[in-house]
GROMACS .gro file of C-alpha atoms in nm:
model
  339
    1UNK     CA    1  -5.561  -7.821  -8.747
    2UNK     CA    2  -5.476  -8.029  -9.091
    3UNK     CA    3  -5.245  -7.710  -9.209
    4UNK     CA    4  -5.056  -7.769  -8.836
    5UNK     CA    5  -4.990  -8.135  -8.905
    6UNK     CA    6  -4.873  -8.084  -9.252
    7UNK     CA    7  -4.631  -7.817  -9.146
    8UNK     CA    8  -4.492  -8.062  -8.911
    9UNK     CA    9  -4.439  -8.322  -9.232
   10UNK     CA   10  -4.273  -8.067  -9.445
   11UNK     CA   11  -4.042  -7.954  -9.194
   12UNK     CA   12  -3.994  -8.314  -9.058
   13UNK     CA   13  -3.597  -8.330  -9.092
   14UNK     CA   14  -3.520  -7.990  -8.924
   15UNK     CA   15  -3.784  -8.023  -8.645
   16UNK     CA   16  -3.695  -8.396  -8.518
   17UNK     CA   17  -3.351  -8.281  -8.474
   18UNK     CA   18  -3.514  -8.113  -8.148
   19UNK     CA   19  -3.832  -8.327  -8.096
   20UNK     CA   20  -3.943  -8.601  -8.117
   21UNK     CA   21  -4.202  -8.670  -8.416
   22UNK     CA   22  -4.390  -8.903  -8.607
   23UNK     CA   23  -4.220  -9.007  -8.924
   24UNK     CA   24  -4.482  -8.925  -9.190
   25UNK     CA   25  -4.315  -8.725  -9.508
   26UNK     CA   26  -4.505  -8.443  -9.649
   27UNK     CA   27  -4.641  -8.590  -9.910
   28UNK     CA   28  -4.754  -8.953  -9.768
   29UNK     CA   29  -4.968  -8.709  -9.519
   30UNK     CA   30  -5.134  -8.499  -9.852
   31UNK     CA   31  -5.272  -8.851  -9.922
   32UNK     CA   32  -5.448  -8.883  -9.615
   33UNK     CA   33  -5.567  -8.470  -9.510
   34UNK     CA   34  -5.603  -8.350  -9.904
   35UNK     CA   35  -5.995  -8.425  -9.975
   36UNK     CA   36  -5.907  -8.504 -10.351
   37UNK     CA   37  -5.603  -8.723 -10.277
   38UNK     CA   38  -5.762  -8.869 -10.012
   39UNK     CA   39  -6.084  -8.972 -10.283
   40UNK     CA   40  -5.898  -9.127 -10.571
   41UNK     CA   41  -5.699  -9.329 -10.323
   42UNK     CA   42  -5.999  -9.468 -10.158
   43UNK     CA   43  -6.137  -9.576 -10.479
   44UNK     CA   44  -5.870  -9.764 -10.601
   45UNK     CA   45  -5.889  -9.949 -10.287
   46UNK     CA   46  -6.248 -10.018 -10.269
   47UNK     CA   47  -6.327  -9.800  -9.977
   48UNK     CA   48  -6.680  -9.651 -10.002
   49UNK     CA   49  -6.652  -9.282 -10.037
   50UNK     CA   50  -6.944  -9.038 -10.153
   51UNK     CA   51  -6.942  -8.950 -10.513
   52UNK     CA   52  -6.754  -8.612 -10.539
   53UNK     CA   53  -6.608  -8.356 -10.765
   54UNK     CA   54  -6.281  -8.128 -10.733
   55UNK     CA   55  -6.236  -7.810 -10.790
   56UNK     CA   56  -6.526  -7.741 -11.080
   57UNK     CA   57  -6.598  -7.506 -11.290
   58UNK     CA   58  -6.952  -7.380 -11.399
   59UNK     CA   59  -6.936  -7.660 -11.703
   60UNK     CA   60  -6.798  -7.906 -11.509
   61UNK     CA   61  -7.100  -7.860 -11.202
   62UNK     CA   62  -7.374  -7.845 -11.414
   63UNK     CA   63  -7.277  -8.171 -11.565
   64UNK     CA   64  -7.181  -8.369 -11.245
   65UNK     CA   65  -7.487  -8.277 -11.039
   66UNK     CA   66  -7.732  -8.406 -11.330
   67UNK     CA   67  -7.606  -8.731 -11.192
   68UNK     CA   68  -7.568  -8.628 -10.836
   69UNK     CA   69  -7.957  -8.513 -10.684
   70UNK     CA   70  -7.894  -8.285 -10.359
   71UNK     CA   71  -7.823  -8.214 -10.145
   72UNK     CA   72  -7.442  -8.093 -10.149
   73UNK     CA   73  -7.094  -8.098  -9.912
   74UNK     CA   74  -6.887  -7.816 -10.020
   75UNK     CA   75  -6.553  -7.845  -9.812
   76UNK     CA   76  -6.195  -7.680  -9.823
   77UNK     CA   77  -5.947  -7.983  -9.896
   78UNK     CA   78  -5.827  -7.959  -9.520
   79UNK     CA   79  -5.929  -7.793  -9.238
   80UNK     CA   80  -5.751  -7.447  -9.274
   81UNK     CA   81  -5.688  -7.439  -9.609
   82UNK     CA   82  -5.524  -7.099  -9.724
   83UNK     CA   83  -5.665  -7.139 -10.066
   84UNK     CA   84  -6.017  -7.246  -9.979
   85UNK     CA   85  -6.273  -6.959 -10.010
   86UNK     CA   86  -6.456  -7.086  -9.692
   87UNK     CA   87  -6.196  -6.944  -9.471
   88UNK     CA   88  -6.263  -6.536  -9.602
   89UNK     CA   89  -6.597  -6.610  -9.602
   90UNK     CA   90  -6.852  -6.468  -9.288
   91UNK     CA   91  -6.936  -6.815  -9.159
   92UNK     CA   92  -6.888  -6.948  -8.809
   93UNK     CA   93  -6.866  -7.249  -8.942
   94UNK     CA   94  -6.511  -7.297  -9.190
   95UNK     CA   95  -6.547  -7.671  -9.202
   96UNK     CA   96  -6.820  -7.704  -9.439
   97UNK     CA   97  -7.075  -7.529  -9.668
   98UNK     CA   98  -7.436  -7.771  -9.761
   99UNK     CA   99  -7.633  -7.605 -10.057
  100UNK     CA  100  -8.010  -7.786 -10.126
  101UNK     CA  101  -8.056  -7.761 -10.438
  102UNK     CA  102  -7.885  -7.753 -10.766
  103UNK     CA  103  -7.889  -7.376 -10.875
  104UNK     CA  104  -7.747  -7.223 -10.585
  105UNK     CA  105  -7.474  -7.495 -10.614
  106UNK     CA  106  -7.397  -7.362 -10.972
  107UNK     CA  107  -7.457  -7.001 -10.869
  108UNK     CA  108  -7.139  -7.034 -10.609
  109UNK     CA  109  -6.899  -7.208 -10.861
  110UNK     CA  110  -6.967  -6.969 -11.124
  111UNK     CA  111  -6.916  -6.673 -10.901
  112UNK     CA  112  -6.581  -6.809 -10.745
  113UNK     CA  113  -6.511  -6.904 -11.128
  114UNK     CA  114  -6.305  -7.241 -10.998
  115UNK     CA  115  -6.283  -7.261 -10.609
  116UNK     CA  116  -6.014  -7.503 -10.459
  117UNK     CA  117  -6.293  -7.732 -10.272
  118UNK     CA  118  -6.443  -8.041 -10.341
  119UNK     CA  119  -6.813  -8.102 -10.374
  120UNK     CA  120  -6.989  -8.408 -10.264
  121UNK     CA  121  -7.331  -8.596 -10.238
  122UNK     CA  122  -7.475  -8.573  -9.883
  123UNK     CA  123  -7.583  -8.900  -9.806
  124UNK     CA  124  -7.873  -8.983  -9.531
  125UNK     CA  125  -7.726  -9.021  -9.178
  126UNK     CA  126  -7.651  -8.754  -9.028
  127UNK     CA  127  -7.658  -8.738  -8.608
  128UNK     CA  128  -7.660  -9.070  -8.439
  129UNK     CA  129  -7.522  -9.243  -8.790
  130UNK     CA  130  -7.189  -9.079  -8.761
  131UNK     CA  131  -6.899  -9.289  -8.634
  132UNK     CA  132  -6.554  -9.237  -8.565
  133UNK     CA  133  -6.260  -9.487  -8.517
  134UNK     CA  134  -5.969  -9.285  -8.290
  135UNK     CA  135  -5.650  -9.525  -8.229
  136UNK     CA  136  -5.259  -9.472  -8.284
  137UNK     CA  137  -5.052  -9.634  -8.635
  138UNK     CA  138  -4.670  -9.736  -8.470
  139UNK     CA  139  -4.430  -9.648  -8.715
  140UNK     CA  140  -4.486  -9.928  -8.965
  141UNK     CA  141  -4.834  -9.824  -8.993
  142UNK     CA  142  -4.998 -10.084  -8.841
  143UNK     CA  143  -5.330  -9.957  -8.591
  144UNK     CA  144  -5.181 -10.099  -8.259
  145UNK     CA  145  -5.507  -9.922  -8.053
  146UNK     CA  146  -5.879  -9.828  -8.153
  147UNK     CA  147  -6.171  -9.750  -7.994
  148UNK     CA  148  -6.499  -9.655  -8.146
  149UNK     CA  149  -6.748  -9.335  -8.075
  150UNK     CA  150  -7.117  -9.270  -8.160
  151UNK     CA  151  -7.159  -8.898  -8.232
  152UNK     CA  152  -7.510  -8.878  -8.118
  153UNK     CA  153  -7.557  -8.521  -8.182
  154UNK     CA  154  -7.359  -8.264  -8.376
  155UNK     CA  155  -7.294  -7.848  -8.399
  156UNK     CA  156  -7.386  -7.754  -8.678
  157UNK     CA  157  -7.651  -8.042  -8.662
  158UNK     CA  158  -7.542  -8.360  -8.887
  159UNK     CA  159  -7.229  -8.243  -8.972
  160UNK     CA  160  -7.009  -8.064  -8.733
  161UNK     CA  161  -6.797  -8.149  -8.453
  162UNK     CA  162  -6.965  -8.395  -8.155
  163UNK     CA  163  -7.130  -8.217  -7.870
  164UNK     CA  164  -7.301  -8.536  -7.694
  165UNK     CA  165  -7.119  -8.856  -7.755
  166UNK     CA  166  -7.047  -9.261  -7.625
  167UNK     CA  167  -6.788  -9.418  -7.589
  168UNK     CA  168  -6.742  -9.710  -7.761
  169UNK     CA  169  -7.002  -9.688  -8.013
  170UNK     CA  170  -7.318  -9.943  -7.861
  171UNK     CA  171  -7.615  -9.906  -8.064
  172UNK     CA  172  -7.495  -9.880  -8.420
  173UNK     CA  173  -7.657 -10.074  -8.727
  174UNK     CA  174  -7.406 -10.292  -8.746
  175UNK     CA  175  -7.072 -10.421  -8.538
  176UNK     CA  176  -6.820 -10.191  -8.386
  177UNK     CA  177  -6.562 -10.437  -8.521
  178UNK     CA  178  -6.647 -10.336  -8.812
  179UNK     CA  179  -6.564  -9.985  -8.808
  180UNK     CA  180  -6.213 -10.078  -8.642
  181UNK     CA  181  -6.210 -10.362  -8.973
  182UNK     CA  182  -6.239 -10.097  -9.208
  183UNK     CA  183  -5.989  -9.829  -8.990
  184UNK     CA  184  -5.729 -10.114  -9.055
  185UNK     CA  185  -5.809 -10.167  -9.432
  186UNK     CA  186  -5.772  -9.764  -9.482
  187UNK     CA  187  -5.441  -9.745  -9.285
  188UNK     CA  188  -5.354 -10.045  -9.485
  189UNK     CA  189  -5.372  -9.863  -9.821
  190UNK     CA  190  -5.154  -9.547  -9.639
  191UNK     CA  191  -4.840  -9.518  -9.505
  192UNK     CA  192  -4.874  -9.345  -9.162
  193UNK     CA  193  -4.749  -9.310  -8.848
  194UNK     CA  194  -4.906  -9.128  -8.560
  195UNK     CA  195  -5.242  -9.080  -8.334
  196UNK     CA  196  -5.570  -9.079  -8.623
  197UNK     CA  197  -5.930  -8.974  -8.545
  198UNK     CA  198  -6.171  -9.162  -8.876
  199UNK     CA  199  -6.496  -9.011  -8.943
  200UNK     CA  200  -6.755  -9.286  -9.111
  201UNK     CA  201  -7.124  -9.284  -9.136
  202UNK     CA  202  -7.370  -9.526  -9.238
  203UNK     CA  203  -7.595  -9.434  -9.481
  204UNK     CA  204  -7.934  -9.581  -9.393
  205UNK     CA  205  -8.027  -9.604  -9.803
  206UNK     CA  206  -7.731  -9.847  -9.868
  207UNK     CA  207  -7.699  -9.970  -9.541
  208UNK     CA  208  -7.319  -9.904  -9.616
  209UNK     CA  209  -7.016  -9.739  -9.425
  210UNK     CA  210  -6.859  -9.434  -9.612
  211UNK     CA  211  -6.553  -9.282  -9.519
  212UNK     CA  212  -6.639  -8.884  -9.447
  213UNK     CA  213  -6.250  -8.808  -9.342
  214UNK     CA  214  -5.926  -8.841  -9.167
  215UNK     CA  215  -5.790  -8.662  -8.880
  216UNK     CA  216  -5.405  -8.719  -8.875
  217UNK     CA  217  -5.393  -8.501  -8.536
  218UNK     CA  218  -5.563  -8.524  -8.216
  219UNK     CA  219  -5.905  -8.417  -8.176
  220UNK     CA  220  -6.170  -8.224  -7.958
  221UNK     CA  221  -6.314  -8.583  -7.805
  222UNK     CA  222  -5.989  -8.703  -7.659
  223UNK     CA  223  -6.015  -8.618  -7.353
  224UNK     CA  224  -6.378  -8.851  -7.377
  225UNK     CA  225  -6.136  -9.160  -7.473
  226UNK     CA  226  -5.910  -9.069  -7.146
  227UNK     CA  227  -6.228  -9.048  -6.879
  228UNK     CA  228  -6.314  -9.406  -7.086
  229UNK     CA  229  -5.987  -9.536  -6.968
  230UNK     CA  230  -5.755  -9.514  -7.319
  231UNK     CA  231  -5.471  -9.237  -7.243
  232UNK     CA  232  -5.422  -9.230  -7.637
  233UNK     CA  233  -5.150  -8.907  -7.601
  234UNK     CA  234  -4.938  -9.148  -7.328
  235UNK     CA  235  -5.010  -9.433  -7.564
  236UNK     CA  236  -4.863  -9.246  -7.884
  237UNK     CA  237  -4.531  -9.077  -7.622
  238UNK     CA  238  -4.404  -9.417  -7.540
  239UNK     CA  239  -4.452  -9.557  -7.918
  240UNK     CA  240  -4.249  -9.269  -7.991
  241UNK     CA  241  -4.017  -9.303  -7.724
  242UNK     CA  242  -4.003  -9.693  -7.704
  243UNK     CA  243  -4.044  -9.675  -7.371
  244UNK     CA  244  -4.358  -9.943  -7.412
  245UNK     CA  245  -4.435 -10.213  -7.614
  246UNK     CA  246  -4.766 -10.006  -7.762
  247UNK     CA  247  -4.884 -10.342  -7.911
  248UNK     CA  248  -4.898 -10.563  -7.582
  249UNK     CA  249  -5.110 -10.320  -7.383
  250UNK     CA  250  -5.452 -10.440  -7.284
  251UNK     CA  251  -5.731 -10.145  -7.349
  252UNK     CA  252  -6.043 -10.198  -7.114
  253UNK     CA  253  -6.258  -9.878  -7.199
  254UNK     CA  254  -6.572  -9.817  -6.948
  255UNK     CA  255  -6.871  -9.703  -7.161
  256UNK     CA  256  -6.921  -9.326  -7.102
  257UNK     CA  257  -7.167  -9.074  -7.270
  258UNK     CA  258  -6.994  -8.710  -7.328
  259UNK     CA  259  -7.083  -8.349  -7.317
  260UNK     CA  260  -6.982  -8.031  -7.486
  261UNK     CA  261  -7.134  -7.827  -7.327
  262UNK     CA  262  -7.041  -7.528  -7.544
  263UNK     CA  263  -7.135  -7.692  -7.818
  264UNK     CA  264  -7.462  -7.805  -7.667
  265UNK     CA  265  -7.620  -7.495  -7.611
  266UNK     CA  266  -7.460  -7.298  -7.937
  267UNK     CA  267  -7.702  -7.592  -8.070
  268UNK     CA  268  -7.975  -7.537  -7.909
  269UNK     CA  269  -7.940  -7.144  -7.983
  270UNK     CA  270  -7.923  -7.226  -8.299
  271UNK     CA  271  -8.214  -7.454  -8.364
  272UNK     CA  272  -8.393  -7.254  -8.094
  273UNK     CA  273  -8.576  -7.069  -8.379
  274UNK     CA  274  -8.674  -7.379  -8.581
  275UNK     CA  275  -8.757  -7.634  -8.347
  276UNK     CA  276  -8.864  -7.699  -8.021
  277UNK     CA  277  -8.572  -7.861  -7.817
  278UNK     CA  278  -8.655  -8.108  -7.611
  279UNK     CA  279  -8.560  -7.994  -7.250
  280UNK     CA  280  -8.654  -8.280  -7.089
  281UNK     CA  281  -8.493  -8.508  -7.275
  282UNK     CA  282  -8.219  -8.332  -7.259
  283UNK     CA  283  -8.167  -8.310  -6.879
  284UNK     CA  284  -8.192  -8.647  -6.881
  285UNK     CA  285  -7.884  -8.715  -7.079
  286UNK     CA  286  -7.700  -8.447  -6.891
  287UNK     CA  287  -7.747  -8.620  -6.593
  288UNK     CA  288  -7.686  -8.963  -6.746
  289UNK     CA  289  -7.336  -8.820  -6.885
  290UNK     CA  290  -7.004  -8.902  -6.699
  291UNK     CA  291  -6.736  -8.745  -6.908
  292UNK     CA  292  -6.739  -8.345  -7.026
  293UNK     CA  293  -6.566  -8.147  -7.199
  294UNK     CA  294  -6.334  -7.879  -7.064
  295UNK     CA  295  -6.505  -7.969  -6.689
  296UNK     CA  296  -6.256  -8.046  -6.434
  297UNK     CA  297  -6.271  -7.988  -6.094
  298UNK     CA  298  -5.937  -7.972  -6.045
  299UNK     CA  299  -5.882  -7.708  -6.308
  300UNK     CA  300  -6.185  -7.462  -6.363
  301UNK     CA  301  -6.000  -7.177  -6.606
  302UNK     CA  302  -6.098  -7.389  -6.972
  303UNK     CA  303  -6.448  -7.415  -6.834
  304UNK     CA  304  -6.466  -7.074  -6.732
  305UNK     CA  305  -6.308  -6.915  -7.063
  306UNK     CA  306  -6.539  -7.209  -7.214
  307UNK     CA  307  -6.857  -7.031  -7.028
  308UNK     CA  308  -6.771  -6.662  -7.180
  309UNK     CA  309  -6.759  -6.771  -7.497
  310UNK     CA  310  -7.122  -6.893  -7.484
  311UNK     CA  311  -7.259  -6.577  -7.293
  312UNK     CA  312  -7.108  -6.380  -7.588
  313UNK     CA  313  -7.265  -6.586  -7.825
  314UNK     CA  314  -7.570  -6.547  -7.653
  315UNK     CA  315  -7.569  -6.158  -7.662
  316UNK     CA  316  -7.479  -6.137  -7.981
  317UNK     CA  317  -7.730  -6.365  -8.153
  318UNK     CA  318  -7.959  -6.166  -7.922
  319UNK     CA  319  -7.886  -5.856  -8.065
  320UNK     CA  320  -7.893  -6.035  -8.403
  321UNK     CA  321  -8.251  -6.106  -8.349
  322UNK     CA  322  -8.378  -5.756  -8.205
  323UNK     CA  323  -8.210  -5.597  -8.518
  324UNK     CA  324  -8.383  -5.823  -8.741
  325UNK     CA  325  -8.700  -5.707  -8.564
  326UNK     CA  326  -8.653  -5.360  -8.543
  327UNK     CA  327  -8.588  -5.350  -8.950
  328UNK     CA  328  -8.933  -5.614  -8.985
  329UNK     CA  329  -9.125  -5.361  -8.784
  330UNK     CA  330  -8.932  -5.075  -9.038
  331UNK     CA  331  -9.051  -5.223  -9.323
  332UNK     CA  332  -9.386  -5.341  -9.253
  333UNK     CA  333  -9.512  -4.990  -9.073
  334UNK     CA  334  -9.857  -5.051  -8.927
  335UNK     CA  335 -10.173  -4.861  -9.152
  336UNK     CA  336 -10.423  -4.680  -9.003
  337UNK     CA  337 -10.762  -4.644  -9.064
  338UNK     CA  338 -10.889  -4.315  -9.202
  339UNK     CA  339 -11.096  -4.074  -8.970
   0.00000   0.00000   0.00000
């Protein structure tokens, strides 16, 4: 997680005595993971970012979203923030909170009086409009590797973590270069050292790229950029090491398309109730997919701790819905006619 990384920053000194570690300080890594940091950096380096608001109060809300139509991101400022009210709250997802409409925006701030989040637009994109840039800074900051990804579909849907994927990105709206362009000019305004995952998405109104956020740690798709032919951990072990010059090595990534499957069908339990999946379709891209995640032959234990996870999920969402039926049926008793 973000709180991991940061803990490695702040103890930086003590810890690299032992290991070897990337040289960011504590508080050159706050400007990249902390939400609000991140914002008012971005904007003094004219690097698109949705319009957002920190840590408001009922006054302050009310005022910003008369500007702002929904709907709204509510996020913690990193992933695992202590202080965020997303983490004690029963959610299975910690990441993020999206609220339609205006009131029940204003109804959580003043309830939480000031929560330590901040609140942004939600522009339109969402699945297949969400691009990331993963690559490695050396330790004068410069991006020495990239690659780019498509996440074509999501869980929670447009805004959680990739569950079907390509590698590099092929049918986005404008050129991959581009997102490794604008990778470059964000690293340019940081100082930062280390192995990066960037979230953008193009927002189909502006037909503009908007940084969404930094990962400053490794991330769930990596092993997708290793079956594509980029060993990014190796990369980053010999730029640490100096075992390699990380800036002469040639990158030739095979296009792949990638499955969670865990993620996949949490999805499709999910959405079950809403909309009709399309199963078809569906098979069709399982088939069509090369690299997955936790699936090895060679190693079968993630996939199979991987596979119990989703048949509790299962149960439990089924047991969910019989409740929910049981106290329907409760409420709504059946009347009978009179003799």
């Amino acid at each position: 997680t973000d709180r991991f990384s940061i803990f490695l920053a702040k103890y930086h000194k003590r810890l690299s005595r032992r290991y070897l570690l990337w040289t960011n300080s504590y508080e050159s890594l706050l400007q990249l993971t902390h939400k609000d940091q991140l914002v008012q950096k971005c904007l003094a380096h004219d690097i698109s970012v949705p319009r957002s608001i920190t840590q408001p109060d009922e006054s302050a809300i009310k005022q910003w979203v008369r500007n702002v139509p929904p709907p709204y991101f509510l996020k913690p400022y990193y992933l695992a923030d202590p202080n965020s009210p997303l983490i004690n709250e029963k959610l299975d997802n910690k990441k993020n909170r999206i609220f339609q409409d205006k009131s029940s925006l204003i109804d959580y701030v003043s309830r939480l009086g000031k929560p330590a989040v901040i609140v942004q637009e939600m522009l339109e994109g969402g699945d297949g409009f969400v691009f990331d840039c993963y690559g490695l800074c050396d330790q004068h900051g410069d991006v020495v590797a990239a690659a780019t990804h498509t996440r074509i579909r999501q869980c929670p849907a447009h805004r959680g973590v990739t569950c079907y994927g390509e590698i590099p990105a092929s049918n986005a709206p404008f050129s991959p270069n581009d997102l490794i362009t604008e990778t470059k000019k964000l690293f340019g305004a940081f100082s930062y050292h280390g192995i990066f995952g960037v979230e953008w998405l193009w927002d189909k109104k502006t037909e503009k790229l908007y940084l969404i956020d930094v990962n400053t740690r490794p991330f769930s798709t990596i092993s997708h950029l290793n079956d594509c032919g980029f060993n990014l951990p190796y990369l980053a072990l010999c730029e640490l090491s100096g075992e390699a010059d990380v800036a002469q090595v040639d990158i030739n990534l095979e296009h792949k398309f990638w499955i969670d499957f865990t993620k996949e069908l949490l999805r499709i339990i999910g959405s079950g109730r809403e909309t009709q999946y399309r199963w078809i379709q569906w098979l069709k891209e399982i088939f069509g997919a090369t690299s997955f995640a936790y699936w090895r032959s060679d190693d079968m234990l993630p996939a199979m701790v991987m596979m119990q996870r989703i048949i509790k999920t299962g149960l439990q969402e089924t047991l969910v819905e019989r409740s929910s039926i049981k106290a329907r049926g409760k409420a709504d008793p059946v009347l009978e006619a009179p003799d």
